[in-house]
Amino acid sequence: MKLTVWTYEGPPHVGAMRVATGMKGLHYVLHAPQGDTYADLLFTMIERRDHRPPVTYTTFQARDLGSDTAHLFKDACQQAYDRFKPEAIIVGASCTAELIQDDPGGLAETLGLPIPVIPLELPSYQRKENFGADETFFQIVRHLARPMEKTAQVSCNIIGPTALGFRHRDDIQELTALLFDMGVQVNVVAPMGASPSDIARMGQAHFNVLLYPETAEAAARWMERDLGQPYTKIVPIGVGATRDFLAEVAAITSLSPQVDDSRLRLPWWSSSVDSTYLTGKRVFIFGDATHVKASARIARDEMGFEVAGIGCYNREFARDIRALGKELGVDSLISDDYLEVERVIEELQPEMILGTQMERHIGKRLGIPCAVISAPVHVQDFPARYSPQVGFEGANVIFDTWIHPLVMGLEEHLLHMFRDDFEFHDEAGPSHHGGHMPKDIAAAADPQKTVLLEDGNVIWLDAAERELKKIPFFVRGKAKRNTEKFASEKGVNQISVETLYEAKAHYAR
Amino acid sequence: MNDQTPITTGCSDTPVLKQRGQREVFCGLTGIIWLHRKMQDAFFLVVGSRTCAHLLQSAAGVMIFAEPRFGTAILEEKDLAGLVDANQELDREVSRLLARRPDIKQLFLVGSCPSEVIKLDLARAAERLTEIYNPNVRVINFSGSGIETTFTQGEDACLAAMVPMLPNTNERELLLVGALPDVVEDQALQLLSDMGISKIRVLPAHRVDAQTALGPNTVFALTQPFLGDTHAELIRRGARHIAAPFPFGEEGTTAWLRAIADEFGVDQDMFDRVTQAPRARARKAIQAQAKILNGKSIFFFPDSQLEIPLARFLTRECGMKAIEVGAPYIHGDLIGPDLELLPKGPVISEGQDVDLQLDRCRAARPDLTVCGLGLANPLEGEGLSTKWAIELVFTPVHFYEQAGDLAGLFARPLRRKSLLTGFHPNMQAAE
């Protein structure tokens, strides 16, 4: 047993859901207890999908335990087929169903459905979300893809993007344009956007672009061996990595790696004098291995930061990250315990953190600026605007994202010049971070401290003031203003609990 | 505006549509999210899988800060191999936890689907650990597993587990049962004490020190409809239940207070003196929102068991028309007074087959659909207006002063839709 509060990754069946939800025409029948449907809201809320994930849960309950659950599974499977008419079905068990040992694969097979039924073995007590996605995609490809004649024009598959992936949506678009510029057509993007029939024709591509090793490396290796398709090893995040990636594609295809980079701005932005203050800023980088590797290179070679430490939460890539740490001359942290990550950050005292949503919280607590570079992320990192990480536009996005939380160069200069000034003292922090307001000023500005209304001389009675504090802080200010306004309009000079609620009712209109 | 239908034609006799199939609901573990805010010296330790930890994280959202008072002891492969080992592992994790958090006075070992299925005996573990940490920490076990509990039933299971441990008393006292937001709880206590009812306790209390006692002269009132097991445990201890509609809206709050006032012999004059002003305020505040809600149809997917009392409030006090009122469970004993008041008409459903229920909802095209977060955006995508059900559990909505806010929660999505019409292609199709 291991005590956990935060988890960087969900269970492996959530990884399978990410593949199924990314795809079209595929349905996932998941043997799972009532309640496991919570995972739907990751897709409908965080990613804001306007459709339910294509997942049917058996949602068994205590009264179903025993022989009943196998029946339940078969019924759910048949009904899912009848209702959704998918091109293929994947079946599997969540952690609890794994314990009751019904065999979803075998049960589904006895139904004799006229479509491929792909069983998944996802060991919930050993592995996690990324493994679940990788294994699921691998099984789908292995069951459906076959060797085929290659397309006349040079083409590739882009593999790895899934639902709930950090910037996967825009990375696909950026990468597709980049490959088009080189003369490479995209055959299939998978799992995101692909149907089982698309998977079946993946064999006709000349090679694969492995965009996210976490979710598609097993499939890439299988296709290399069984479909004769080499795959790219470099993930094109950052200017240098993008150029190396283009060279890698050129080597595979014998096409020219020269593409239009007229909209690439990171190199000039980073060279301009305004960026000089970035030199040697100490950054700590944590996240999934792919984004950490890419970020470390950008941080050192393209932004001029000093990498103070790196780490990743997915053990599958521990060796890569350790090797990179050695190359950078820093310790590498392989851990999925966020308290350990917090401890390391506290020790290193970096000037900036590049991390996940958890590191954002740690940064907030320690007063260290942070930019998000990797999943797990929250709803604000599924933006409406175009924001890839990949390619040249990705580099532009990364430059802006990373420097935004930092104190501006001029501001930093002022902090030094006027360090005793109350507006620019050392603890003031960046001007756009409200939370970093100097403590004494913040205290003076506390609206709860004032008992008297400045102009009208209205007094809050003790009970009313206590009542006011019970109101959630984010509406308290409004409630206070409204009540005082109401009181002075009515010519009341003492605010009681009664007045507070009279006012509330008054403004309820 | 208010429905004048005589109460004898309520929904008490309406046959309940019971369906079994896929259920799109939370498990009882979710109750921890609000219970740990209420009980400030308690820690909730879920014994479960990574899925359980992930659920708590997803449901708690931004609430996961540096040191929350809940966590998950994640079962690993080696725990599944032999049960003796699992108990030792649990003891070790608990000792590490309590060493780190000496402020914890109550530790809840919360059962999950995996721990229930492998029959890990958490009740015995709780007894064993209570002996070890006595008298500083009390260890209590309950199950929040999805196979046994749905969403708010987690609170029921938690409170029911606390009841047998409450000390005995022969005092004639009133016990208010159900975790309410502090501001709401204080209002309820104030109203009752203004009527002269002074000996009042609450379950759950803020801290274990303030824990209430219980005995044959205790009468209790429920503030939440999902407390079936707690109700049974309290009766087993000799306490007596005051049946009443649940305190939503002006009418519900008044009926709830009236039932208690009758029990304690409060005369009508006194009752009116205390309730008149807040009743008028509540009616006024509701009226403002009811302008938007009047005549609109509403469809409830099952979620929290609050559905029937809320449907009663929305139909009678806001002029809405209920099409279907779905609840995960219907405790006839507890919900009876609300069912009686709910005007005839809607389908009352218990349990769920979500695909069939979605078919019914799409066919009815209600003006407003109350549902979980997994269904809300997909239904909005189809042009239906929705109200997230989970908000009704977190937001202060009970009693007089919140009555306008409660109506406002339902009016806001409709107001928003009228403001935004024309942007989303499906919205025009929905007209």
Coordinates of C-alpha atoms in Angstrom, one line a residue, chain A residues 1-14 33-38 40-42 44-45 48-53 55-65 68 72 79 83-84 94-96 98-100 124-129 336 338-339 342 357-358 361 365 376 378 467 470-472 498 501-502 504-506 508-509, chain B residues 20-27 45 47 49-51 53-55 57-58 61-62 64-68 70-80 86 89-90 92-93 97 100 113-114 117-118 120 146-150 182-183 186-187 277 281 284-285 288-289 329 353-356 358-359 362 373-375 377-378 381 388 401-402 405:
Chain A
M1 CA 0.0 0.0 0.0
K2 CA 1.1 3.5 -0.7
L3 CA -0.5 6.7 0.6
T4 CA -1.3 9.0 -2.2
V5 CA -3.0 12.4 -2.5
W6 CA -2.1 13.6 -6.0
T7 CA -1.7 11.2 -8.9
Y8 CA 0.1 12.2 -12.0
E9 CA -1.5 9.4 -13.9
G10 CA -4.9 7.7 -13.7
P11 CA -5.4 4.0 -13.9
P12 CA -4.6 2.2 -17.2
H13 CA -8.3 1.9 -18.3
V14 CA -8.3 5.7 -18.4
P33 CA -18.4 -1.0 -10.9
Q34 CA -20.9 1.8 -10.6
G35 CA -19.0 5.0 -10.1
D36 CA -16.2 4.5 -12.6
T37 CA -18.1 6.6 -15.0
Y38 CA -16.5 9.6 -13.3
D40 CA -16.3 10.7 -18.5
L41 CA -16.1 14.1 -17.1
L42 CA -12.4 14.4 -17.8
T44 CA -16.6 16.4 -21.3
M45 CA -15.3 19.0 -18.8
R48 CA -14.9 20.2 -23.3
R49 CA -16.0 17.5 -25.6
D50 CA -19.6 17.9 -26.8
H51 CA -20.2 14.1 -27.1
R52 CA -20.1 11.4 -24.5
P53 CA -17.0 9.3 -24.6
V55 CA -17.6 3.9 -23.5
T56 CA -20.2 1.6 -22.1
Y57 CA -19.7 0.6 -18.5
T58 CA -21.3 -2.5 -17.0
T59 CA -21.6 -0.5 -13.7
F60 CA -22.2 -3.6 -11.6
Q61 CA -23.3 -3.2 -8.0
A62 CA -22.9 -5.3 -4.9
R63 CA -26.1 -7.3 -5.6
D64 CA -24.7 -8.3 -9.0
L65 CA -21.5 -9.9 -7.6
D68 CA -24.4 -12.3 -12.5
L72 CA -24.1 -8.2 -17.2
Q79 CA -26.5 -3.6 -26.3
R83 CA -27.1 0.9 -30.3
F84 CA -23.8 2.4 -31.6
S94 CA -11.2 -1.8 -14.6
C95 CA -9.3 -2.4 -11.4
T96 CA -12.3 -3.9 -9.5
E98 CA -9.9 -7.4 -12.7
L99 CA -10.4 -8.8 -9.2
I100 CA -13.6 -10.6 -9.9
S124 CA -4.4 -2.0 -12.9
Y125 CA -2.3 -2.7 -9.9
Q126 CA 1.1 -2.4 -11.6
R127 CA 0.7 0.0 -14.5
K128 CA -0.8 3.4 -15.2
E129 CA -2.6 5.6 -17.6
D336 CA 5.3 9.9 -9.0
Y338 CA 4.5 15.0 -5.7
L339 CA 5.7 15.6 -2.1
E342 CA 8.1 19.5 -3.8
Q357 CA -0.5 21.3 -13.0
M358 CA 0.9 19.9 -9.7
H361 CA 0.4 24.4 -7.3
R365 CA 2.9 27.7 -2.6
P376 CA -1.7 16.3 -16.3
H378 CA -6.4 21.4 -16.1
E467 CA -22.3 36.5 9.3
K470 CA -19.4 33.2 6.4
I471 CA -20.2 34.3 2.9
P472 CA -17.7 32.8 0.4
E498 CA -31.5 41.0 9.6
Y501 CA -30.5 39.4 4.6
E502 CA -33.0 42.2 3.9
K504 CA -29.8 40.2 0.0
A505 CA -33.5 39.8 -0.7
H506 CA -33.7 43.3 -2.1
A508 CA -32.2 39.3 -5.5
R509 CA -34.2 41.0 -8.3
Chain B
R20 CA -31.5 -1.5 -14.3
G21 CA -28.6 -0.9 -16.7
Q22 CA -25.7 1.4 -17.1
R23 CA -25.7 4.1 -14.4
E24 CA -23.9 7.4 -14.9
V25 CA -23.4 8.3 -11.3
F26 CA -20.6 9.0 -8.8
C27 CA -19.7 6.5 -6.1
L45 CA -8.2 7.5 4.3
V47 CA -8.3 2.0 0.9
S49 CA -6.9 1.6 -6.1
R50 CA -5.4 4.3 -8.3
T51 CA -8.9 4.7 -9.8
A53 CA -7.3 8.3 -6.0
H54 CA -7.9 9.6 -9.5
L55 CA -11.6 10.0 -8.8
Q57 CA -8.5 14.2 -7.6
S58 CA -10.9 14.8 -10.5
G61 CA -10.5 19.7 -8.7
V62 CA -8.6 22.7 -7.4
I64 CA -6.3 19.5 -3.8
F65 CA -3.9 21.8 -2.0
A66 CA -0.7 21.1 -0.1
E67 CA -2.1 19.1 2.8
P68 CA -5.7 18.0 2.3
F70 CA -8.0 12.9 2.7
G71 CA -5.9 10.5 0.7
T72 CA -5.8 7.0 -0.8
A73 CA -3.8 4.0 0.4
I74 CA -3.4 2.5 -3.1
L75 CA -3.5 -1.3 -3.2
E76 CA -0.5 -2.7 -5.0
E77 CA 0.0 -6.1 -6.5
K78 CA 1.6 -7.5 -3.3
D79 CA -1.4 -6.5 -1.2
L80 CA -3.6 -8.6 -3.4
A86 CA -2.4 -6.0 3.6
E89 CA 0.7 -2.5 5.3
L90 CA -2.4 -0.5 6.4
R92 CA 2.2 1.1 8.7
E93 CA 0.6 3.7 6.4
L97 CA 0.0 9.4 8.4
R100 CA 2.7 13.5 10.2
C113 CA -14.8 -1.4 -4.5
P114 CA -11.4 -3.1 -4.6
V117 CA -14.2 -7.3 -3.4
I118 CA -11.1 -8.7 -1.8
L120 CA -10.3 -6.6 3.3
G146 CA -19.5 2.3 -6.0
I147 CA -20.9 -1.2 -5.7
E148 CA -22.7 -0.2 -2.5
T149 CA -23.1 3.5 -2.5
T150 CA -24.1 6.3 -4.9
D182 CA -21.9 26.5 8.2
V183 CA -23.9 29.6 7.3
D186 CA -26.3 28.6 11.9
Q187 CA -29.5 30.0 10.4
A277 CA -40.0 38.1 8.1
R281 CA -37.9 37.6 2.2
K284 CA -39.6 37.8 -2.6
A285 CA -36.2 36.5 -3.6
A288 CA -37.4 37.3 -8.9
Q289 CA -36.1 34.1 -10.3
Y329 CA -32.8 5.5 -4.7
D353 CA -30.4 2.7 -17.7
V354 CA -28.6 5.8 -19.0
D355 CA -29.1 5.3 -22.7
L356 CA -32.8 4.7 -22.4
L358 CA -31.3 9.8 -22.6
D359 CA -33.7 8.7 -25.3
R362 CA -34.2 13.8 -26.1
L373 CA -20.9 16.5 -15.6
G374 CA -20.4 13.6 -17.9
L375 CA -23.8 14.3 -19.6
N377 CA -21.8 19.3 -22.2
P378 CA -22.9 16.5 -24.5
G381 CA -24.0 20.1 -27.6
W388 CA -24.9 20.5 -13.2
E401 CA -32.1 32.9 3.1
Q402 CA -30.8 30.6 0.4
D405 CA -30.1 31.5 -4.6

